[in-house]
Amino acid sequence: MAKLSVEDLNPKGQRVLVRVDFNVPLDAEGKVTDDTRIKAALPTLKYLLERGARVIVCSHLGRPKGKREPSMSLRPVVRVFSELLRRPVAFAEDCIGEGVQKMVAAMKDGDCLVLENLRFYAQEEANDGEFAKKLASLADVYVNDAFGTAHRAHASTEGVTRYVKQAAAGFLMQKELKFLGDELANPPHPFVAILGGAKVSDKILVIQSLLEKADALMIGGAMAYTFLKGQGVDVGSSLVEADRVEITRQLMKDAAAKGKKILLPVDHVIAKRVETDKLDKKGRKMVEFQDVKNTAGTAVEAGFCGVDIGPGTVKAFSDAIGGSKTVLWNGPMGIFENKQFAKGTFEVARAVAQSGARSIIGGGDSVKAIHASGLADKITFLSTGGGASLEFLEGKTLPGVAALTNK
Ligand code: AMP
């Protein structure tokens, strides 16, 4: 790697500020419901602690928008982290200021301290220089292991690197860059990619970039309906981004010109979407799906919307996945939060897991689906980054990576 690694540091006795992604889901009682991200940061943190570093951990949690929001405190995360680490961990109720400085000054080699949510300060996301300087003043060296926020130039991911002696990549960061970057730059072929989710607009640049590298692209989820509409297929009331229809046509042409395949759904699970009088927690009218059925072909009849890929599509996608040597998957094939419409996503998960190909899965929903299907151990790499992995796959330089010290 061109950037300094945590292994290049000499951490004994040093104060090391480690930016991690402890942005974990909490339930109404403030209990951590999924510790994947905490576990993912352990190798770097253990490595430093075992070598006698004084480890100061910082992260964001949720979107407190620059205000102290007790429901978004990192305190409950510290308990889980400490249990997983099997060491006592101290917690500072702020991330900058005198109180924190005193706690850091009292640290001994091998001690670990977690700072309060960085986003309690608006200066964090604004990449404010003074705030970054204050964070940096707590440490001698800095390690970034938060791949999930590396696509943002924030004070704790970019600004801080200007005020420390060395800024290195943690193990998780390195793994993400290796699998999403180096490995996909020169993958064993055939290389196929499966994209799903809600919006084409989020994924146009990824599709363009993948058309250079992959042999075939499969498109499912709501995104597929904008593509199908562009191909003149009736899509009923399915979600369509009208202003993106033209670009999907162009993408299909580009793919054909390059001799690449874009596979679109050939059948669907469809339903009538009905607004009820019941309100959800946010006061929005709840939606019900009625008259669920499979289509016989590619078209969706009037009044119905596509909610999942159908069995013919599952077969076509699974065949393509089964014949590949490298698979990349990002985004669900349908409204998989609703069990009735989760089959396509789970079948794709199974096909990826059983393919024997090198498999890389990114995006929270797809990773969730693979865990729920119990097949996660069959996957070569599960990315922890949603937006970051997409931007990286687009070929963009991530500011949090660019800012690290060159080797
Ligand atoms: P994204 O954040 O773009 O990856 O989109 C994920 C969301 O897409 C999930 O919440 C799915 O429910 C939604 N989604 C997938 N397929 C469909 C569909 N056919 N119609 C509406 N929403 C969908």
CSV table of C-alpha atoms and ligand atoms in Angstrom, one decimal:
chain,number,residue,atom,x,y,z
A,1,MET,CA,0.0,0.0,0.0
A,2,ALA,CA,1.2,3.5,-0.8
A,3,LYS,CA,0.0,4.8,2.6
A,4,LEU,CA,1.5,4.3,6.0
A,5,SER,CA,0.1,1.2,7.8
A,6,VAL,CA,-0.5,0.9,11.5
A,7,GLU,CA,2.3,-1.7,11.3
A,8,ASP,CA,4.7,0.9,10.2
A,9,LEU,CA,4.3,2.8,13.5
A,10,ASN,CA,6.3,2.3,16.7
A,11,PRO,CA,3.4,2.6,19.0
A,12,LYS,CA,4.9,1.8,22.5
A,13,GLY,CA,4.2,4.6,24.9
A,14,GLN,CA,2.7,6.8,22.1
A,15,ARG,CA,-0.7,8.4,22.3
A,16,VAL,CA,-2.5,7.0,19.3
A,17,LEU,CA,-5.8,8.6,18.2
A,18,VAL,CA,-7.8,6.0,16.3
A,19,ARG,CA,-10.8,7.0,14.2
A,20,VAL,CA,-13.2,4.0,14.1
A,21,ASP,CA,-16.7,3.5,12.8
A,22,PHE,CA,-18.7,2.7,16.0
A,23,ASN,CA,-21.9,4.0,14.3
A,24,VAL,CA,-23.9,1.0,15.4
A,25,PRO,CA,-27.6,0.6,15.6
A,26,LEU,CA,-29.1,1.1,19.1
A,27,ASP,CA,-32.6,0.0,20.2
A,28,ALA,CA,-35.1,2.2,22.1
A,29,GLU,CA,-33.4,1.4,25.4
A,30,GLY,CA,-30.0,2.3,24.0
A,31,LYS,CA,-28.7,-1.2,23.7
A,32,VAL,CA,-26.4,-2.1,20.8
A,33,THR,CA,-28.4,-4.4,18.4
A,34,ASP,CA,-25.5,-5.2,16.0
A,35,ASP,CA,-21.9,-5.2,17.1
A,36,THR,CA,-20.4,-6.0,13.6
A,37,ARG,CA,-18.7,-2.6,13.3
A,38,ILE,CA,-17.2,-2.8,16.8
A,39,LYS,CA,-15.8,-6.3,16.1
A,40,ALA,CA,-14.4,-5.0,12.7
A,41,ALA,CA,-12.3,-2.4,14.5
A,42,LEU,CA,-10.8,-4.9,17.1
A,43,PRO,CA,-7.8,-6.1,15.2
A,44,THR,CA,-6.3,-2.6,14.9
A,45,LEU,CA,-7.2,-1.6,18.5
A,46,LYS,CA,-5.8,-4.9,20.0
A,47,TYR,CA,-2.7,-4.6,17.9
A,48,LEU,CA,-1.9,-1.1,19.3
A,49,LEU,CA,-2.9,-2.0,22.9
A,50,GLU,CA,-0.8,-5.1,22.9
A,51,ARG,CA,2.2,-3.1,21.9
A,52,GLY,CA,1.8,-0.6,24.7
A,53,ALA,CA,0.2,2.3,22.9
A,54,ARG,CA,-2.2,4.6,24.8
A,55,VAL,CA,-5.2,4.3,22.5
A,56,ILE,CA,-7.7,7.1,22.2
A,57,VAL,CA,-10.7,5.9,20.2
A,58,CYS,CA,-13.0,8.4,18.4
A,59,SER,CA,-16.2,7.9,16.3
A,60,HIS,CA,-19.5,9.4,15.3
A,61,LEU,CA,-22.8,7.8,16.1
A,62,GLY,CA,-26.0,8.7,14.2
A,63,ARG,CA,-26.8,12.3,13.1
A,64,PRO,CA,-27.0,14.5,16.2
A,65,LYS,CA,-26.4,17.5,13.9
A,66,GLY,CA,-23.9,19.4,16.1
A,67,LYS,CA,-25.8,19.1,19.3
A,68,ARG,CA,-25.3,17.0,22.4
A,69,GLU,CA,-28.0,14.3,22.0
A,70,PRO,CA,-28.1,11.9,24.9
A,71,SER,CA,-29.7,9.1,22.8
A,72,MET,CA,-26.7,9.2,20.5
A,73,SER,CA,-24.0,9.0,23.2
A,74,LEU,CA,-21.2,6.4,22.7
A,75,ARG,CA,-21.4,5.4,26.3
A,76,PRO,CA,-23.5,2.2,25.7
A,77,VAL,CA,-21.1,1.3,22.9
A,78,VAL,CA,-18.2,1.4,25.3
A,79,ARG,CA,-19.7,-1.4,27.4
A,80,VAL,CA,-20.0,-3.7,24.5
A,81,PHE,CA,-16.6,-2.7,23.1
A,82,SER,CA,-14.9,-3.4,26.5
A,83,GLU,CA,-16.5,-6.9,26.7
A,84,LEU,CA,-15.3,-7.7,23.2
A,85,LEU,CA,-11.9,-6.4,23.9
A,86,ARG,CA,-11.7,-8.1,27.3
A,87,ARG,CA,-10.1,-5.1,28.8
A,88,PRO,CA,-11.4,-2.2,30.8
A,89,VAL,CA,-12.1,0.9,28.7
A,90,ALA,CA,-12.5,4.4,30.0
A,91,PHE,CA,-15.1,6.9,28.6
A,92,ALA,CA,-14.7,10.6,28.2
A,93,GLU,CA,-17.9,12.6,28.1
A,94,ASP,CA,-16.5,14.9,25.5
A,95,CYS,CA,-14.2,14.6,22.6
A,96,ILE,CA,-12.2,17.8,23.0
A,97,GLY,CA,-11.5,20.1,25.9
A,98,GLU,CA,-9.8,20.2,29.3
A,99,GLY,CA,-11.5,17.2,30.8
A,100,VAL,CA,-10.4,15.0,28.0
A,101,GLN,CA,-6.9,16.3,28.1
A,102,LYS,CA,-6.7,15.4,31.8
A,103,MET,CA,-7.9,11.9,31.1
A,104,VAL,CA,-5.4,11.5,28.3
A,105,ALA,CA,-2.6,12.8,30.4
A,106,ALA,CA,-3.4,10.2,33.1
A,107,MET,CA,-3.3,7.3,30.6
A,108,LYS,CA,-0.7,4.6,30.9
A,109,ASP,CA,0.8,2.4,28.2
A,110,GLY,CA,-1.9,-0.2,27.1
A,111,ASP,CA,-4.8,2.0,28.4
A,112,CYS,CA,-7.8,2.6,26.2
A,113,LEU,CA,-10.1,5.6,26.2
A,114,VAL,CA,-13.2,6.2,24.1
A,115,LEU,CA,-14.2,9.8,23.4
A,116,GLU,CA,-17.8,11.0,23.2
A,117,ASN,CA,-19.6,11.3,19.8
A,118,LEU,CA,-17.6,13.6,17.5
A,119,ARG,CA,-20.8,14.8,15.8
A,120,PHE,CA,-21.9,16.5,19.0
A,121,TYR,CA,-19.8,19.3,17.4
A,122,ALA,CA,-20.9,20.8,14.1
A,123,GLN,CA,-17.2,21.5,13.5
A,124,GLU,CA,-16.6,17.8,12.9
A,125,GLU,CA,-18.6,17.6,9.7
A,126,ALA,CA,-17.6,21.1,8.7
A,127,ASN,CA,-13.9,19.9,8.9
A,128,ASP,CA,-13.2,22.9,11.1
A,129,GLY,CA,-9.4,23.5,11.5
A,130,GLU,CA,-9.5,24.6,15.1
A,131,PHE,CA,-11.6,21.5,16.1
A,132,ALA,CA,-9.3,19.2,14.1
A,133,LYS,CA,-6.3,20.8,15.9
A,134,LYS,CA,-7.9,20.2,19.3
A,135,LEU,CA,-8.5,16.5,18.4
A,136,ALA,CA,-5.0,16.1,17.1
A,137,SER,CA,-3.5,17.7,20.3
A,138,LEU,CA,-4.7,14.7,22.2
A,139,ALA,CA,-2.3,12.4,20.3
A,140,ASP,CA,1.1,11.8,18.9
A,141,VAL,CA,0.0,9.8,15.9
A,142,TYR,CA,-3.3,9.0,14.2
A,143,VAL,CA,-4.8,5.9,12.7
A,144,ASN,CA,-7.8,5.8,10.5
A,145,ASP,CA,-9.8,2.6,10.6
A,146,ALA,CA,-13.2,4.1,9.7
A,147,PHE,CA,-13.5,3.1,6.0
A,148,GLY,CA,-17.3,3.9,6.2
A,149,THR,CA,-16.6,7.6,6.6
A,150,ALA,CA,-13.5,7.8,4.5
A,151,HIS,CA,-15.5,9.4,1.6
A,152,ARG,CA,-16.1,12.4,3.8
A,153,ALA,CA,-13.6,15.1,4.5
A,154,HIS,CA,-14.4,15.6,8.1
A,155,ALA,CA,-12.2,17.0,11.0
A,156,SER,CA,-11.6,13.5,12.4
A,157,THR,CA,-10.9,11.9,9.0
A,158,GLU,CA,-9.1,14.6,7.0
A,159,GLY,CA,-8.4,17.8,9.0
A,160,VAL,CA,-6.8,16.0,11.9
A,161,THR,CA,-4.1,14.5,9.7
A,162,ARG,CA,-2.5,17.9,9.2
A,163,TYR,CA,-1.7,18.3,12.9
A,164,VAL,CA,-0.2,14.9,13.7
A,165,LYS,CA,3.3,13.5,13.1
A,166,GLN,CA,2.0,10.4,11.3
A,167,ALA,CA,-1.3,9.3,9.9
A,168,ALA,CA,-1.7,5.6,9.1
A,169,ALA,CA,-4.3,3.2,7.9
A,170,GLY,CA,-5.7,0.6,10.3
A,171,PHE,CA,-6.2,-3.1,9.3
A,172,LEU,CA,-9.9,-2.7,8.5
A,173,MET,CA,-9.1,0.3,6.2
A,174,GLN,CA,-6.4,-1.7,4.5
A,175,LYS,CA,-8.6,-4.7,4.0
A,176,GLU,CA,-11.4,-2.6,2.4
A,177,LEU,CA,-8.9,-0.9,0.1
A,178,LYS,CA,-7.4,-4.2,-0.9
A,179,PHE,CA,-10.6,-6.0,-1.7
A,180,LEU,CA,-12.6,-3.2,-3.3
A,181,GLY,CA,-9.5,-1.7,-4.9
A,182,ASP,CA,-6.6,-3.9,-5.8
A,183,GLU,CA,-8.5,-7.1,-6.1
A,184,LEU,CA,-11.2,-5.7,-8.3
A,185,ALA,CA,-8.7,-3.9,-10.5
A,186,ASN,CA,-7.4,-7.3,-11.6
A,187,PRO,CA,-10.0,-9.9,-10.8
A,188,PRO,CA,-10.2,-13.5,-12.0
A,189,HIS,CA,-12.7,-13.5,-14.9
A,190,PRO,CA,-15.6,-13.9,-15.5
A,191,PHE,CA,-16.3,-11.0,-13.1
A,192,VAL,CA,-20.0,-10.3,-12.6
A,193,ALA,CA,-21.6,-7.5,-10.5
A,194,ILE,CA,-25.1,-7.4,-9.1
A,195,LEU,CA,-26.5,-4.1,-8.3
A,196,GLY,CA,-29.9,-3.4,-6.6
A,197,GLY,CA,-31.5,-0.9,-4.2
A,198,ALA,CA,-33.7,2.0,-4.6
A,199,LYS,CA,-32.1,4.6,-6.9
A,200,VAL,CA,-30.4,4.5,-10.2
A,201,SER,CA,-29.1,8.0,-9.6
A,202,ASP,CA,-26.9,6.8,-6.7
A,203,LYS,CA,-25.4,4.1,-8.9
A,204,ILE,CA,-24.8,5.6,-12.4
A,205,LEU,CA,-21.1,6.3,-11.8
A,206,VAL,CA,-20.6,2.8,-10.3
A,207,ILE,CA,-22.3,1.2,-13.3
A,208,GLN,CA,-20.1,3.2,-15.6
A,209,SER,CA,-17.0,2.2,-13.7
A,210,LEU,CA,-18.1,-1.5,-13.5
A,211,LEU,CA,-18.7,-1.6,-17.3
A,212,GLU,CA,-15.0,-1.1,-17.7
A,213,LYS,CA,-14.0,-3.9,-15.3
A,214,ALA,CA,-16.9,-6.5,-15.2
A,215,ASP,CA,-18.0,-8.9,-17.9
A,216,ALA,CA,-21.6,-8.8,-16.9
A,217,LEU,CA,-23.9,-6.6,-14.7
A,218,MET,CA,-27.2,-7.7,-13.2
A,219,ILE,CA,-29.6,-5.1,-12.1
A,220,GLY,CA,-32.5,-5.7,-9.7
A,221,GLY,CA,-34.4,-3.7,-7.1
A,222,ALA,CA,-36.3,-0.6,-7.8
A,223,MET,CA,-33.4,0.6,-10.0
A,224,ALA,CA,-34.3,-2.0,-12.6
A,225,TYR,CA,-37.6,-0.3,-13.4
A,226,THR,CA,-36.0,2.8,-14.7
A,227,PHE,CA,-33.8,0.6,-17.0
A,228,LEU,CA,-36.9,-1.4,-18.1
A,229,LYS,CA,-38.8,1.8,-18.9
A,230,GLY,CA,-35.9,2.9,-21.0
A,231,GLN,CA,-36.2,-0.3,-23.0
A,232,GLY,CA,-39.9,0.4,-23.6
A,233,VAL,CA,-41.2,-2.2,-21.1
A,234,ASP,CA,-44.4,-1.4,-19.3
A,235,VAL,CA,-43.6,-1.0,-15.6
A,236,GLY,CA,-47.0,-0.2,-14.2
A,237,SER,CA,-46.6,1.9,-11.0
A,238,SER,CA,-43.1,0.7,-10.2
A,239,LEU,CA,-40.6,3.2,-8.8
A,240,VAL,CA,-39.1,5.0,-11.8
A,241,GLU,CA,-36.7,8.0,-11.8
A,242,ALA,CA,-38.1,9.7,-14.9
A,243,ASP,CA,-35.1,12.0,-15.3
A,244,ARG,CA,-32.7,9.0,-15.4
A,245,VAL,CA,-34.5,6.9,-18.1
A,246,GLU,CA,-32.4,8.4,-20.9
A,247,ILE,CA,-29.1,7.7,-19.1
A,248,THR,CA,-30.1,4.1,-18.6
A,249,ARG,CA,-30.6,3.8,-22.4
A,250,GLN,CA,-27.1,5.2,-22.9
A,251,LEU,CA,-25.7,2.7,-20.4
A,252,MET,CA,-27.3,-0.2,-22.2
A,253,LYS,CA,-25.8,1.1,-25.5
A,254,ASP,CA,-22.4,1.6,-23.9
A,255,ALA,CA,-22.5,-2.0,-22.5
A,256,ALA,CA,-23.4,-3.4,-25.9
A,257,ALA,CA,-20.6,-1.4,-27.6
A,258,LYS,CA,-18.1,-2.9,-25.1
A,259,GLY,CA,-19.4,-6.4,-25.6
A,260,LYS,CA,-20.6,-6.5,-22.0
A,261,LYS,CA,-24.0,-7.8,-20.8
A,262,ILE,CA,-26.4,-5.9,-18.6
A,263,LEU,CA,-29.0,-8.4,-17.4
A,264,LEU,CA,-32.4,-6.9,-16.4
A,265,PRO,CA,-35.2,-8.7,-14.7
A,266,VAL,CA,-37.3,-10.9,-17.0
A,267,ASP,CA,-40.1,-11.4,-14.4
A,268,HIS,CA,-41.2,-9.9,-11.1
A,269,VAL,CA,-43.2,-10.2,-8.0
A,270,ILE,CA,-45.8,-7.4,-8.2
A,271,ALA,CA,-48.4,-6.0,-5.8
A,272,LYS,CA,-50.8,-3.1,-5.5
A,273,ARG,CA,-49.5,-0.4,-3.2
A,274,VAL,CA,-52.3,1.0,-1.0
A,275,GLU,CA,-51.9,3.8,1.5
A,276,THR,CA,-53.8,3.1,4.7
A,277,ASP,CA,-55.1,5.5,7.4
A,278,LYS,CA,-52.6,4.1,9.9
A,279,LEU,CA,-49.6,6.3,10.7
A,280,ASP,CA,-46.1,5.2,11.3
A,281,LYS,CA,-43.8,6.5,14.0
A,282,LYS,CA,-42.9,9.6,11.9
A,283,GLY,CA,-46.6,10.4,11.3
A,284,ARG,CA,-46.5,9.1,7.7
A,285,LYS,CA,-49.4,7.1,6.2
A,286,MET,CA,-48.5,3.4,6.3
A,287,VAL,CA,-48.5,1.5,3.1
A,288,GLU,CA,-49.9,-2.0,2.5
A,289,PHE,CA,-49.3,-4.3,-0.4
A,290,GLN,CA,-52.3,-6.3,-1.8
A,291,ASP,CA,-52.9,-8.8,-4.6
A,292,VAL,CA,-49.3,-10.1,-4.5
A,293,LYS,CA,-48.5,-12.2,-7.6
A,294,ASN,CA,-45.8,-13.2,-10.1
A,295,THR,CA,-45.7,-11.8,-13.6
A,296,ALA,CA,-45.6,-14.1,-16.6
A,297,GLY,CA,-43.1,-12.0,-18.4
A,298,THR,CA,-41.1,-8.7,-18.3
A,299,ALA,CA,-44.0,-6.3,-18.2
A,300,VAL,CA,-45.8,-5.1,-15.1
A,301,GLU,CA,-49.5,-4.5,-15.4
A,302,ALA,CA,-51.1,-1.2,-14.8
A,303,GLY,CA,-51.9,-0.4,-11.1
A,304,PHE,CA,-49.2,-2.8,-9.9
A,305,CYS,CA,-45.6,-2.2,-8.9
A,306,GLY,CA,-42.6,-4.5,-8.9
A,307,VAL,CA,-41.5,-5.4,-5.4
A,308,ASP,CA,-39.0,-8.2,-6.0
A,309,ILE,CA,-37.4,-10.1,-8.9
A,310,GLY,CA,-39.4,-13.2,-10.0
A,311,PRO,CA,-38.2,-16.8,-10.2
A,312,GLY,CA,-37.1,-16.6,-13.8
A,313,THR,CA,-34.9,-13.7,-13.0
A,314,VAL,CA,-33.5,-15.5,-9.9
A,315,LYS,CA,-32.6,-18.4,-12.2
A,316,ALA,CA,-31.0,-16.2,-14.8
A,317,PHE,CA,-29.0,-14.2,-12.2
A,318,SER,CA,-28.0,-17.4,-10.3
A,319,ASP,CA,-26.7,-19.0,-13.5
A,320,ALA,CA,-24.6,-16.0,-14.3
A,321,ILE,CA,-23.3,-15.8,-10.7
A,322,GLY,CA,-22.6,-19.6,-10.7
A,323,GLY,CA,-20.4,-19.3,-13.8
A,324,SER,CA,-18.3,-16.5,-12.5
A,325,LYS,CA,-14.9,-16.4,-10.8
A,326,THR,CA,-15.4,-13.0,-9.1
A,327,VAL,CA,-18.7,-11.5,-7.9
A,328,LEU,CA,-19.5,-8.1,-6.5
A,329,TRP,CA,-22.9,-7.5,-5.0
A,330,ASN,CA,-24.4,-4.2,-3.7
A,331,GLY,CA,-28.1,-3.6,-3.0
A,332,PRO,CA,-31.2,-5.7,-2.4
A,333,MET,CA,-33.3,-7.2,-5.3
A,334,GLY,CA,-36.6,-6.1,-3.8
A,335,ILE,CA,-38.3,-4.5,-0.8
A,336,PHE,CA,-36.6,-7.2,1.3
A,337,GLU,CA,-37.5,-5.6,4.7
A,338,ASN,CA,-40.9,-7.1,4.0
A,339,LYS,CA,-40.5,-10.9,4.2
A,340,GLN,CA,-43.0,-11.5,1.4
A,341,PHE,CA,-40.6,-9.6,-1.0
A,342,ALA,CA,-37.3,-10.9,0.4
A,343,LYS,CA,-37.0,-14.1,-1.7
A,344,GLY,CA,-35.1,-12.6,-4.6
A,345,THR,CA,-32.5,-11.0,-2.3
A,346,PHE,CA,-32.0,-14.2,-0.3
A,347,GLU,CA,-31.7,-16.3,-3.5
A,348,VAL,CA,-29.1,-14.0,-4.8
A,349,ALA,CA,-27.3,-14.2,-1.5
A,350,ARG,CA,-27.4,-18.0,-1.7
A,351,ALA,CA,-26.1,-18.0,-5.3
A,352,VAL,CA,-23.2,-15.7,-4.4
A,353,ALA,CA,-22.3,-17.9,-1.4
A,354,GLN,CA,-22.5,-21.1,-3.4
A,355,SER,CA,-20.7,-19.9,-6.4
A,356,GLY,CA,-17.2,-20.7,-5.2
A,357,ALA,CA,-16.2,-17.4,-6.8
A,358,ARG,CA,-14.3,-14.7,-5.0
A,359,SER,CA,-17.2,-12.7,-3.5
A,360,ILE,CA,-17.3,-9.2,-2.3
A,361,ILE,CA,-20.5,-7.8,-0.8
A,362,GLY,CA,-21.0,-4.1,0.1
A,363,GLY,CA,-23.9,-2.0,1.3
A,364,GLY,CA,-25.7,-2.4,4.6
A,365,ASP,CA,-28.8,-4.2,3.1
A,366,SER,CA,-26.9,-6.9,1.2
A,367,VAL,CA,-24.6,-7.5,4.2
A,368,LYS,CA,-27.7,-7.8,6.4
A,369,ALA,CA,-29.3,-10.3,4.0
A,370,ILE,CA,-26.2,-12.5,3.8
A,371,HIS,CA,-26.0,-12.6,7.6
A,372,ALA,CA,-29.7,-13.4,7.9
A,373,SER,CA,-29.2,-16.2,5.5
A,374,GLY,CA,-26.5,-17.7,7.6
A,375,LEU,CA,-24.1,-17.8,4.7
A,376,ALA,CA,-21.7,-15.0,5.6
A,377,ASP,CA,-18.8,-17.4,6.3
A,378,LYS,CA,-18.9,-18.4,2.6
A,379,ILE,CA,-18.2,-14.8,1.4
A,380,THR,CA,-14.7,-13.7,0.7
A,381,PHE,CA,-15.2,-10.1,2.0
A,382,LEU,CA,-18.0,-8.2,3.5
A,383,SER,CA,-17.5,-4.5,3.2
A,384,THR,CA,-18.4,-2.2,6.2
A,385,GLY,CA,-18.8,0.8,4.0
A,386,GLY,CA,-22.0,1.8,2.2
A,387,GLY,CA,-21.5,5.2,0.6
A,388,ALA,CA,-17.7,4.9,0.9
A,389,SER,CA,-17.6,1.6,-0.9
A,390,LEU,CA,-19.8,2.9,-3.8
A,391,GLU,CA,-17.6,6.1,-4.1
A,392,PHE,CA,-14.5,4.0,-4.1
A,393,LEU,CA,-15.9,1.6,-6.7
A,394,GLU,CA,-16.7,4.7,-8.8
A,395,GLY,CA,-12.9,5.2,-8.9
A,396,LYS,CA,-13.0,8.3,-6.7
A,397,THR,CA,-10.2,9.1,-4.3
A,398,LEU,CA,-11.5,9.0,-0.7
A,399,PRO,CA,-10.4,12.1,1.2
A,400,GLY,CA,-9.8,10.1,4.4
A,401,VAL,CA,-7.4,7.9,2.5
A,402,ALA,CA,-5.7,10.6,0.5
A,403,ALA,CA,-4.9,12.4,3.7
A,404,LEU,CA,-2.9,9.6,5.2
A,405,THR,CA,0.9,9.8,5.3
A,406,ASN,CA,2.6,8.4,2.2
A,407,LYS,CA,5.0,5.5,2.8
B,1,AMP,P1,-30.4,1.6,-1.5
B,1,AMP,O1,-30.3,2.4,-0.2
B,1,AMP,O2,-30.4,2.4,-2.7
B,1,AMP,O3,-29.4,0.4,-1.5
B,1,AMP,O4,-31.8,1.0,-1.5
B,1,AMP,C1,-32.3,0.1,-0.5
B,1,AMP,C2,-33.8,0.1,-0.5
B,1,AMP,O5,-34.3,-0.2,-1.8
B,1,AMP,C3,-34.4,-0.9,0.4
B,1,AMP,O6,-34.9,-0.2,1.5
B,1,AMP,C4,-35.5,-1.6,-0.4
B,1,AMP,O7,-36.7,-1.7,0.3
B,1,AMP,C5,-35.6,-0.7,-1.6
B,1,AMP,N1,-36.1,-1.4,-2.8
B,1,AMP,C6,-35.6,-2.4,-3.4
B,1,AMP,N2,-36.3,-2.9,-4.4
B,1,AMP,C7,-37.4,-2.1,-4.4
B,1,AMP,C8,-38.6,-2.0,-5.2
B,1,AMP,N3,-38.8,-2.8,-6.2
B,1,AMP,N4,-39.5,-1.0,-5.0
B,1,AMP,C9,-39.3,-0.1,-4.0
B,1,AMP,N5,-38.2,-0.1,-3.2
B,1,AMP,C10,-37.3,-1.1,-3.4
